[in-house]
Amino acid sequence: MEDEDKYNVCTACSILCDDIEIETENNSITGVYTACRKGVSRIQTCNEPMPCTLDGKDTDVDTAISETANILKKSENPLIFGLGNSTEGAQKKAIELAKQLNANLDDTSSFCQGPVVEAILNGEINYTCTLDDVRNNADVIVYWGADPANSHPRHLSKYTYFPRGKYRQKGYDEDRTAIAIDVRESSTAEICGNNSYLIPPQKDEELIDALIDALSGKVPKVSFEMNKKRILELANILKKAKYGVIFAGLGLVYSLDNFEPIKRLMDKLNEVSNFYFNPMIGHYNMRGFNQNLFNETGYINRVKFKDSEVKHGYEYSVVELLKNKSVDSALIIGSDPMCSLPGSIARNLNKIPIITIDPCETLTSRKSRINIPSALSGVECGGSAIRMDGVRVNFEPMIETSKISDEEILRRVMEEL
């Protein structure tokens, strides 16, 4: 076992647990302690490490980088996509590269939690807090359209429902109430027991309006089957909260056309109680990409660089760019769009040269002209990332490796241009 005072950061998801202990032998990780099942899987590295290839044949990194630069130089409208699983240093290099190439730049937040992060960074949602604040203070925790028991397995045990906090010494049940609002009986809903509220798909805004009415002393109304008494009970729990937090999952994000309903609910909750709002971001540094691009351009995703100008809009999202067949090359970094995008759109990647930078083999890498294996962030290389709550976390590598980081790969590509 490593020194007991030596703790590591896990980059399996965006809560970036910083209390991980490992056991090593001959520079290999032989044991992982404290991490969840996702963390153990990531820390023990890829089941299928990605080989360095060019046109399906093994090559060396120098050749792969040179050929990458050649493809990007010849490209008239390249796409750079991914980076949610990259360090902040790599993200900043990618932004520099996109500027240099007049490229399109986007990430997975374009079709998931991006709108929530954008609303927070733009100051449209002001009621936010850190995970440490939640652990120390929260007495009511609402998971809305989220299932952290599966997506972020240590979220409830490390920060929200189960731990003892500074002002919540008794822990769950006695000192804390966990609530799940979802369209299905998720694993998290089972933990919440009677405080689980099932609603039909696309009815989140209707429940929000009903809660606002109940918090205002009015009789709540909904078109779906839910006892008014249940809505009043939920509103009463929220109203009595001394420190409440809503964690928004993709179920809530995808149900709403915009975030005006959330703003109305948060405003009403903070008239009668004390509530905060945080997104349940997936990839360990998606928020880092959003914040770094926002600091540089004022936008969190979907940008097109053109000389000294920055264009922004849905037409520059990875989905629209591929659907319209408007890009002629793609540099994919730490992502797998062939797997995550609809098949009809992802298939258009096959019509252009793809370069993949990733520690692990993916469906996208199997279709790529060039594959450059990178060091696994948090395990084989260090850096920093922005946690789901906006807190910066620094981390060191756990073991040594001959592989280079994605930041170094991008730096060398830029030197070749």
CSV table of C-alpha atoms in Angstrom, one decimal:
chain,number,residue,atom,x,y,z
A,1,MET,CA,0.0,0.0,0.0
A,2,GLU,CA,1.2,3.5,-0.7
A,3,ASP,CA,1.9,6.0,2.1
A,4,GLU,CA,-1.3,6.3,4.2
A,5,ASP,CA,-1.1,10.1,3.8
A,6,LYS,CA,-1.0,9.9,0.0
A,7,TYR,CA,-4.4,10.2,-1.6
A,8,ASN,CA,-5.2,10.3,-5.3
A,9,VAL,CA,-8.0,11.9,-7.3
A,10,CYS,CA,-10.3,9.8,-9.4
A,11,THR,CA,-11.3,11.1,-12.8
A,12,ALA,CA,-14.1,8.6,-13.5
A,13,CYS,CA,-16.8,11.3,-13.1
A,14,SER,CA,-17.2,14.9,-12.3
A,15,ILE,CA,-17.2,14.6,-8.5
A,16,LEU,CA,-13.5,14.0,-8.7
A,17,CYS,CA,-13.2,12.0,-5.4
A,18,ASP,CA,-9.9,13.0,-3.8
A,19,ASP,CA,-9.5,10.3,-1.2
A,20,ILE,CA,-8.5,7.3,-3.4
A,21,GLU,CA,-5.8,5.0,-2.2
A,22,ILE,CA,-4.0,2.6,-4.5
A,23,GLU,CA,-1.6,-0.3,-4.3
A,24,THR,CA,1.2,-0.7,-6.8
A,25,GLU,CA,3.8,-3.2,-7.9
A,26,ASN,CA,6.4,-2.7,-10.6
A,27,ASN,CA,4.7,0.5,-11.7
A,28,SER,CA,1.4,-1.3,-12.1
A,29,ILE,CA,-1.8,-0.7,-10.0
A,30,THR,CA,-2.7,-3.9,-8.2
A,31,GLY,CA,-5.3,-2.5,-5.8
A,32,VAL,CA,-7.7,0.4,-5.6
A,33,TYR,CA,-9.4,1.4,-2.4
A,34,THR,CA,-12.3,3.8,-1.6
A,35,ALA,CA,-13.2,4.3,-5.3
A,36,CYS,CA,-16.6,3.3,-6.6
A,37,ARG,CA,-17.0,0.6,-9.3
A,38,LYS,CA,-16.6,3.3,-12.1
A,39,GLY,CA,-13.5,4.6,-10.4
A,40,VAL,CA,-11.9,1.2,-10.0
A,41,SER,CA,-12.6,0.4,-13.7
A,42,ARG,CA,-11.0,3.7,-14.9
A,43,ILE,CA,-8.0,3.6,-12.5
A,44,GLN,CA,-7.1,0.0,-13.5
A,45,THR,CA,-6.8,1.5,-17.1
A,46,CYS,CA,-8.4,0.4,-20.3
A,47,ASN,CA,-9.4,-3.1,-21.1
A,48,GLU,CA,-8.4,-2.3,-24.7
A,49,PRO,CA,-5.6,0.3,-24.8
A,50,MET,CA,-5.6,2.1,-28.1
A,51,PRO,CA,-2.7,1.3,-30.5
A,52,CYS,CA,-1.0,4.0,-32.5
A,53,THR,CA,-2.1,3.5,-36.1
A,54,LEU,CA,-2.2,5.2,-39.5
A,55,ASP,CA,-4.6,3.8,-42.1
A,56,GLY,CA,-5.1,0.7,-40.0
A,57,LYS,CA,-1.4,-0.1,-39.7
A,58,ASP,CA,0.8,0.3,-36.6
A,59,THR,CA,3.0,3.4,-36.7
A,60,ASP,CA,5.0,5.6,-34.2
A,61,VAL,CA,3.7,8.6,-32.4
A,62,ASP,CA,5.9,11.1,-34.3
A,63,THR,CA,4.6,9.9,-37.7
A,64,ALA,CA,1.0,10.0,-36.5
A,65,ILE,CA,1.4,13.5,-35.2
A,66,SER,CA,3.0,14.7,-38.5
A,67,GLU,CA,0.3,13.1,-40.6
A,68,THR,CA,-2.3,14.7,-38.2
A,69,ALA,CA,-0.8,18.1,-38.9
A,70,ASN,CA,-0.8,17.5,-42.6
A,71,ILE,CA,-4.5,16.6,-42.6
A,72,LEU,CA,-5.5,19.6,-40.5
A,73,LYS,CA,-3.4,22.0,-42.7
A,74,LYS,CA,-5.2,20.8,-45.8
A,75,SER,CA,-8.6,20.9,-44.2
A,76,GLU,CA,-10.8,23.9,-45.1
A,77,ASN,CA,-13.4,23.5,-42.3
A,78,PRO,CA,-12.1,21.1,-39.6
A,79,LEU,CA,-14.0,20.0,-36.5
A,80,ILE,CA,-12.4,19.6,-33.0
A,81,PHE,CA,-14.6,17.7,-30.7
A,82,GLY,CA,-14.5,16.1,-27.2
A,83,LEU,CA,-12.2,17.2,-24.3
A,84,GLY,CA,-14.6,16.5,-21.5
A,85,ASN,CA,-12.2,13.8,-20.4
A,86,SER,CA,-9.1,16.0,-20.8
A,87,THR,CA,-7.2,18.2,-18.4
A,88,GLU,CA,-7.6,21.9,-18.4
A,89,GLY,CA,-4.2,22.2,-20.0
A,90,ALA,CA,-5.3,20.1,-22.9
A,91,GLN,CA,-8.5,22.1,-23.3
A,92,LYS,CA,-6.6,25.3,-23.5
A,93,LYS,CA,-4.3,23.9,-26.1
A,94,ALA,CA,-7.3,22.7,-28.1
A,95,ILE,CA,-8.8,26.2,-28.1
A,96,GLU,CA,-5.4,27.6,-29.3
A,97,LEU,CA,-5.3,24.9,-32.1
A,98,ALA,CA,-8.9,25.7,-33.1
A,99,LYS,CA,-8.0,29.4,-33.4
A,100,GLN,CA,-4.9,28.6,-35.5
A,101,LEU,CA,-6.9,26.3,-37.8
A,102,ASN,CA,-10.1,28.5,-38.0
A,103,ALA,CA,-11.8,25.4,-36.8
A,104,ASN,CA,-15.2,24.5,-35.4
A,105,LEU,CA,-15.0,23.5,-31.7
A,106,ASP,CA,-17.6,21.7,-29.7
A,107,ASP,CA,-18.0,19.1,-26.9
A,108,THR,CA,-20.7,16.8,-25.5
A,109,SER,CA,-22.2,19.6,-23.4
A,110,SER,CA,-23.7,20.6,-26.8
A,111,PHE,CA,-26.3,17.9,-26.3
A,112,CYS,CA,-26.4,17.4,-22.5
A,113,GLN,CA,-25.8,19.6,-19.5
A,114,GLY,CA,-24.4,22.6,-21.4
A,115,PRO,CA,-27.5,24.8,-21.1
A,116,VAL,CA,-27.4,24.5,-17.3
A,117,VAL,CA,-23.7,25.4,-17.1
A,118,GLU,CA,-24.2,28.3,-19.5
A,119,ALA,CA,-27.1,29.6,-17.4
A,120,ILE,CA,-24.8,29.4,-14.3
A,121,LEU,CA,-21.8,31.1,-16.0
A,122,ASN,CA,-24.1,33.8,-17.5
A,123,GLY,CA,-25.5,34.6,-14.0
A,124,GLU,CA,-29.0,33.5,-15.0
A,125,ILE,CA,-29.0,30.9,-12.2
A,126,ASN,CA,-27.5,32.6,-9.1
A,127,TYR,CA,-28.3,30.0,-6.5
A,128,THR,CA,-25.4,27.6,-6.6
A,129,CYS,CA,-23.1,26.1,-4.0
A,130,THR,CA,-20.2,23.6,-3.6
A,131,LEU,CA,-20.5,19.9,-2.8
A,132,ASP,CA,-18.6,20.6,0.4
A,133,ASP,CA,-21.4,23.1,1.4
A,134,VAL,CA,-23.9,20.4,0.7
A,135,ARG,CA,-22.1,17.9,2.9
A,136,ASN,CA,-21.8,20.4,5.8
A,137,ASN,CA,-25.2,22.1,5.6
A,138,ALA,CA,-27.9,20.4,3.4
A,139,ASP,CA,-31.0,18.9,5.1
A,140,VAL,CA,-33.1,18.5,1.9
A,141,ILE,CA,-31.5,17.0,-1.3
A,142,VAL,CA,-33.6,16.7,-4.5
A,143,TYR,CA,-32.4,14.6,-7.4
A,144,TRP,CA,-34.5,15.7,-10.3
A,145,GLY,CA,-34.2,13.5,-13.4
A,146,ALA,CA,-31.0,12.1,-12.1
A,147,ASP,CA,-29.8,8.7,-10.9
A,148,PRO,CA,-26.5,9.2,-9.1
A,149,ALA,CA,-26.6,5.8,-7.5
A,150,ASN,CA,-25.6,4.6,-11.0
A,151,SER,CA,-24.1,7.7,-12.7
A,152,HIS,CA,-22.1,9.0,-9.8
A,153,PRO,CA,-22.0,6.1,-7.3
A,154,ARG,CA,-20.3,8.1,-4.4
A,155,HIS,CA,-22.4,11.2,-4.7
A,156,LEU,CA,-24.9,10.3,-2.0
A,157,SER,CA,-22.3,8.7,0.3
A,158,LYS,CA,-19.6,11.4,0.0
A,159,TYR,CA,-21.4,14.6,-0.3
A,160,THR,CA,-25.2,14.5,0.1
A,161,TYR,CA,-27.5,12.0,1.9
A,162,PHE,CA,-25.3,9.7,4.0
A,163,PRO,CA,-22.3,11.6,5.3
A,164,ARG,CA,-22.1,13.4,8.6
A,165,GLY,CA,-21.5,17.1,8.0
A,166,LYS,CA,-20.5,20.1,10.1
A,167,TYR,CA,-24.1,21.0,10.8
A,168,ARG,CA,-25.6,17.6,9.9
A,169,GLN,CA,-24.0,15.3,12.5
A,170,LYS,CA,-26.7,12.7,12.5
A,171,GLY,CA,-26.5,12.0,8.8
A,172,TYR,CA,-29.4,10.5,6.7
A,173,ASP,CA,-33.0,10.1,7.8
A,174,GLU,CA,-32.6,12.0,11.1
A,175,ASP,CA,-30.8,15.1,9.7
A,176,ARG,CA,-31.3,14.8,5.9
A,177,THR,CA,-34.2,14.1,3.5
A,178,ALA,CA,-33.4,12.8,0.0
A,179,ILE,CA,-36.1,13.2,-2.7
A,180,ALA,CA,-36.1,11.7,-6.2
A,181,ILE,CA,-38.3,13.1,-9.0
A,182,ASP,CA,-38.1,11.0,-12.1
A,183,VAL,CA,-40.1,9.2,-14.8
A,184,ARG,CA,-39.0,5.8,-13.5
A,185,GLU,CA,-38.3,3.9,-10.3
A,186,SER,CA,-34.5,4.4,-10.4
A,187,SER,CA,-31.9,3.0,-8.0
A,188,THR,CA,-31.8,6.5,-6.4
A,189,ALA,CA,-35.6,6.6,-6.1
A,190,GLU,CA,-35.4,3.3,-4.2
A,191,ILE,CA,-33.0,4.9,-1.7
A,192,CYS,CA,-35.4,7.8,-1.3
A,193,GLY,CA,-38.3,5.5,-0.5
A,194,ASN,CA,-41.6,7.4,0.2
A,195,ASN,CA,-39.9,10.6,-1.0
A,196,SER,CA,-39.8,9.3,-4.6
A,197,TYR,CA,-42.2,11.0,-7.0
A,198,LEU,CA,-42.9,9.4,-10.4
A,199,ILE,CA,-44.1,11.7,-13.2
A,200,PRO,CA,-44.9,11.1,-16.9
A,201,PRO,CA,-42.2,12.1,-19.4
A,202,GLN,CA,-42.2,15.8,-20.4
A,203,LYS,CA,-44.3,16.8,-17.4
A,204,ASP,CA,-41.5,18.4,-15.4
A,205,GLU,CA,-42.6,22.0,-16.1
A,206,GLU,CA,-46.1,21.1,-15.1
A,207,LEU,CA,-44.9,19.8,-11.8
A,208,ILE,CA,-42.7,22.9,-11.3
A,209,ASP,CA,-45.8,25.1,-11.8
A,210,ALA,CA,-47.8,23.0,-9.4
A,211,LEU,CA,-45.0,23.3,-6.8
A,212,ILE,CA,-44.9,27.1,-7.2
A,213,ASP,CA,-48.6,27.2,-6.7
A,214,ALA,CA,-48.4,25.1,-3.6
A,215,LEU,CA,-45.5,27.1,-2.2
A,216,SER,CA,-47.7,30.2,-2.8
A,217,GLY,CA,-50.6,28.8,-0.8
A,218,LYS,CA,-52.6,27.8,-3.8
A,219,VAL,CA,-54.2,24.5,-4.7
A,220,PRO,CA,-51.8,22.7,-7.2
A,221,LYS,CA,-53.1,21.3,-10.4
A,222,VAL,CA,-51.6,18.8,-12.8
A,223,SER,CA,-53.1,17.0,-15.8
A,224,PHE,CA,-51.4,13.7,-14.9
A,225,GLU,CA,-52.2,11.2,-12.1
A,226,MET,CA,-50.7,12.5,-8.9
A,227,ASN,CA,-52.5,13.1,-5.7
A,228,LYS,CA,-52.7,16.8,-4.8
A,229,LYS,CA,-51.9,15.8,-1.2
A,230,ARG,CA,-48.6,14.4,-2.4
A,231,ILE,CA,-47.7,17.6,-4.2
A,232,LEU,CA,-48.6,19.6,-1.1
A,233,GLU,CA,-46.4,17.3,1.1
A,234,LEU,CA,-43.5,17.8,-1.3
A,235,ALA,CA,-43.9,21.5,-1.3
A,236,ASN,CA,-44.0,21.5,2.5
A,237,ILE,CA,-40.7,19.6,2.8
A,238,LEU,CA,-39.1,22.1,0.4
A,239,LYS,CA,-40.6,25.0,2.3
A,240,LYS,CA,-39.2,23.8,5.6
A,241,ALA,CA,-35.7,23.2,4.3
A,242,LYS,CA,-33.0,25.1,6.1
A,243,TYR,CA,-30.5,24.4,3.3
A,244,GLY,CA,-31.9,22.7,0.3
A,245,VAL,CA,-30.3,21.6,-3.0
A,246,ILE,CA,-31.7,20.5,-6.3
A,247,PHE,CA,-29.4,18.4,-8.4
A,248,ALA,CA,-30.5,18.5,-12.0
A,249,GLY,CA,-30.0,15.5,-14.2
A,250,LEU,CA,-30.5,15.0,-18.0
A,251,GLY,CA,-34.1,13.9,-17.4
A,252,LEU,CA,-34.9,17.5,-16.3
A,253,VAL,CA,-32.7,19.1,-18.9
A,254,TYR,CA,-34.2,17.3,-21.8
A,255,SER,CA,-37.7,17.8,-20.6
A,256,LEU,CA,-37.5,21.6,-20.7
A,257,ASP,CA,-37.4,23.9,-23.7
A,258,ASN,CA,-35.6,26.6,-21.7
A,259,PHE,CA,-34.6,27.3,-18.1
A,260,GLU,CA,-37.2,29.9,-17.3
A,261,PRO,CA,-39.3,27.3,-15.3
A,262,ILE,CA,-36.2,26.5,-13.2
A,263,LYS,CA,-35.5,30.2,-12.6
A,264,ARG,CA,-39.1,30.7,-11.4
A,265,LEU,CA,-38.9,27.7,-9.1
A,266,MET,CA,-35.6,28.8,-7.6
A,267,ASP,CA,-36.9,32.3,-7.1
A,268,LYS,CA,-40.0,31.0,-5.3
A,269,LEU,CA,-38.1,28.5,-3.2
A,270,ASN,CA,-35.7,31.3,-2.0
A,271,GLU,CA,-38.7,33.5,-1.1
A,272,VAL,CA,-39.9,30.9,1.4
A,273,SER,CA,-36.8,28.8,2.1
A,274,ASN,CA,-33.1,28.5,1.3
A,275,PHE,CA,-32.3,26.5,-1.9
A,276,TYR,CA,-29.4,26.0,-4.3
A,277,PHE,CA,-29.1,24.4,-7.7
A,278,ASN,CA,-26.4,22.3,-9.3
A,279,PRO,CA,-26.1,20.2,-12.5
A,280,MET,CA,-25.2,16.5,-12.4
A,281,ILE,CA,-22.4,16.7,-15.0
A,282,GLY,CA,-21.1,13.4,-16.2
A,283,HIS,CA,-17.6,13.6,-17.8
A,284,TYR,CA,-14.9,14.6,-15.2
A,285,ASN,CA,-13.9,17.9,-16.9
A,286,MET,CA,-16.8,18.9,-19.1
A,287,ARG,CA,-17.4,21.9,-16.9
A,288,GLY,CA,-13.7,22.7,-17.2
A,289,PHE,CA,-14.1,22.9,-21.0
A,290,ASN,CA,-17.2,25.0,-20.7
A,291,GLN,CA,-15.5,27.5,-18.3
A,292,ASN,CA,-12.2,27.7,-20.3
A,293,LEU,CA,-14.0,28.3,-23.6
A,294,PHE,CA,-16.4,30.8,-21.8
A,295,ASN,CA,-13.4,32.7,-20.4
A,296,GLU,CA,-11.8,32.9,-23.9
A,297,THR,CA,-14.9,33.6,-26.1
A,298,GLY,CA,-18.0,34.2,-23.9
A,299,TYR,CA,-19.5,30.9,-25.1
A,300,ILE,CA,-19.3,27.4,-23.6
A,301,ASN,CA,-19.5,25.3,-26.8
A,302,ARG,CA,-20.6,25.4,-30.5
A,303,VAL,CA,-18.1,28.0,-31.8
A,304,LYS,CA,-16.4,28.6,-35.1
A,305,PHE,CA,-13.2,30.5,-35.2
A,306,LYS,CA,-12.6,32.7,-38.3
A,307,ASP,CA,-9.4,34.8,-38.2
A,308,SER,CA,-10.0,37.2,-35.2
A,309,GLU,CA,-13.8,36.5,-35.0
A,310,VAL,CA,-15.7,34.0,-33.0
A,311,LYS,CA,-19.0,32.8,-34.4
A,312,HIS,CA,-21.5,30.9,-32.2
A,313,GLY,CA,-24.7,29.1,-32.8
A,314,TYR,CA,-26.5,25.8,-33.1
A,315,GLU,CA,-25.3,25.5,-36.7
A,316,TYR,CA,-21.8,25.0,-35.2
A,317,SER,CA,-22.8,22.1,-33.0
A,318,VAL,CA,-21.3,18.7,-33.8
A,319,VAL,CA,-24.8,17.4,-34.6
A,320,GLU,CA,-25.6,20.1,-37.2
A,321,LEU,CA,-22.1,20.1,-38.7
A,322,LEU,CA,-22.2,16.4,-39.3
A,323,LYS,CA,-25.8,16.3,-40.4
A,324,ASN,CA,-25.1,19.1,-43.0
A,325,LYS,CA,-21.8,17.4,-44.0
A,326,SER,CA,-20.1,20.8,-43.7
A,327,VAL,CA,-16.8,19.7,-42.1
A,328,ASP,CA,-14.0,18.0,-44.0
A,329,SER,CA,-11.9,16.5,-41.1
A,330,ALA,CA,-12.5,15.7,-37.4
A,331,LEU,CA,-10.1,15.7,-34.5
A,332,ILE,CA,-11.7,13.7,-31.7
A,333,ILE,CA,-10.1,14.0,-28.2
A,334,GLY,CA,-11.2,11.8,-25.4
A,335,SER,CA,-14.7,11.2,-26.8
A,336,ASP,CA,-16.6,8.6,-28.8
A,337,PRO,CA,-19.1,10.3,-31.0
A,338,MET,CA,-19.7,7.2,-33.1
A,339,CYS,CA,-21.2,5.7,-30.0
A,340,SER,CA,-23.0,8.7,-28.5
A,341,LEU,CA,-24.5,10.4,-31.5
A,342,PRO,CA,-27.5,9.1,-33.5
A,343,GLY,CA,-26.3,6.6,-36.1
A,344,SER,CA,-27.7,8.6,-39.1
A,345,ILE,CA,-25.5,11.5,-38.0
A,346,ALA,CA,-22.4,9.6,-36.8
A,347,ARG,CA,-22.2,7.7,-40.1
A,348,ASN,CA,-21.2,11.0,-41.8
A,349,LEU,CA,-17.9,10.8,-39.9
A,350,ASN,CA,-17.0,7.9,-42.1
A,351,LYS,CA,-16.9,10.3,-45.1
A,352,ILE,CA,-14.1,12.5,-43.7
A,353,PRO,CA,-10.6,11.8,-42.2
A,354,ILE,CA,-10.9,11.2,-38.5
A,355,ILE,CA,-8.1,11.6,-36.0
A,356,THR,CA,-8.6,10.2,-32.5
A,357,ILE,CA,-6.6,11.0,-29.4
A,358,ASP,CA,-7.6,8.7,-26.6
A,359,PRO,CA,-6.1,6.3,-24.0
A,360,CYS,CA,-8.6,3.6,-25.0
A,361,GLU,CA,-9.9,2.0,-28.1
A,362,THR,CA,-13.4,3.1,-29.0
A,363,LEU,CA,-15.9,2.6,-31.7
A,364,THR,CA,-14.7,6.0,-33.2
A,365,SER,CA,-11.1,5.0,-33.1
A,366,ARG,CA,-11.9,1.8,-35.0
A,367,LYS,CA,-13.1,4.1,-37.8
A,368,SER,CA,-10.3,6.6,-37.6
A,369,ARG,CA,-7.6,7.2,-40.2
A,370,ILE,CA,-5.1,8.1,-37.4
A,371,ASN,CA,-5.1,7.0,-33.7
A,372,ILE,CA,-2.8,8.5,-31.2
A,373,PRO,CA,-2.8,6.9,-27.8
A,374,SER,CA,-2.6,9.3,-24.9
A,375,ALA,CA,-1.8,9.0,-21.2
A,376,LEU,CA,-4.8,8.4,-19.0
A,377,SER,CA,-5.6,11.6,-17.1
A,378,GLY,CA,-5.4,11.2,-13.3
A,379,VAL,CA,-3.7,7.8,-13.6
A,380,GLU,CA,-0.7,8.3,-16.0
A,381,CYS,CA,-0.6,12.1,-16.2
A,382,GLY,CA,-1.5,15.0,-13.9
A,383,GLY,CA,-3.3,18.2,-14.4
A,384,SER,CA,-6.3,20.0,-13.2
A,385,ALA,CA,-10.1,19.9,-13.7
A,386,ILE,CA,-13.2,21.7,-12.7
A,387,ARG,CA,-15.6,19.7,-10.5
A,388,MET,CA,-19.3,19.6,-11.3
A,389,ASP,CA,-19.8,22.4,-8.7
A,390,GLY,CA,-17.2,24.7,-10.2
A,391,VAL,CA,-14.3,23.9,-7.8
A,392,ARG,CA,-10.9,23.4,-9.4
A,393,VAL,CA,-9.2,20.2,-8.4
A,394,ASN,CA,-5.5,19.5,-9.1
A,395,PHE,CA,-4.2,15.9,-9.4
A,396,GLU,CA,-1.0,14.0,-9.9
A,397,PRO,CA,-0.3,10.8,-11.9
A,398,MET,CA,-0.6,7.6,-10.0
A,399,ILE,CA,2.0,5.7,-12.0
A,400,GLU,CA,4.7,6.5,-14.6
A,401,THR,CA,4.2,5.9,-18.3
A,402,SER,CA,6.0,6.3,-21.6
A,403,LYS,CA,2.8,7.6,-23.2
A,404,ILE,CA,2.4,11.4,-23.6
A,405,SER,CA,-0.6,13.4,-22.5
A,406,ASP,CA,-3.2,14.8,-24.8
A,407,GLU,CA,-1.9,18.3,-24.0
A,408,GLU,CA,1.6,17.3,-25.2
A,409,ILE,CA,0.1,15.7,-28.3
A,410,LEU,CA,-1.8,18.9,-29.2
A,411,ARG,CA,1.3,21.0,-28.5
A,412,ARG,CA,3.3,18.9,-30.9
A,413,VAL,CA,0.6,19.0,-33.6
A,414,MET,CA,0.6,22.8,-33.3
A,415,GLU,CA,4.4,22.9,-33.8
A,416,GLU,CA,4.0,20.9,-37.0
A,417,LEU,CA,1.5,23.2,-38.6
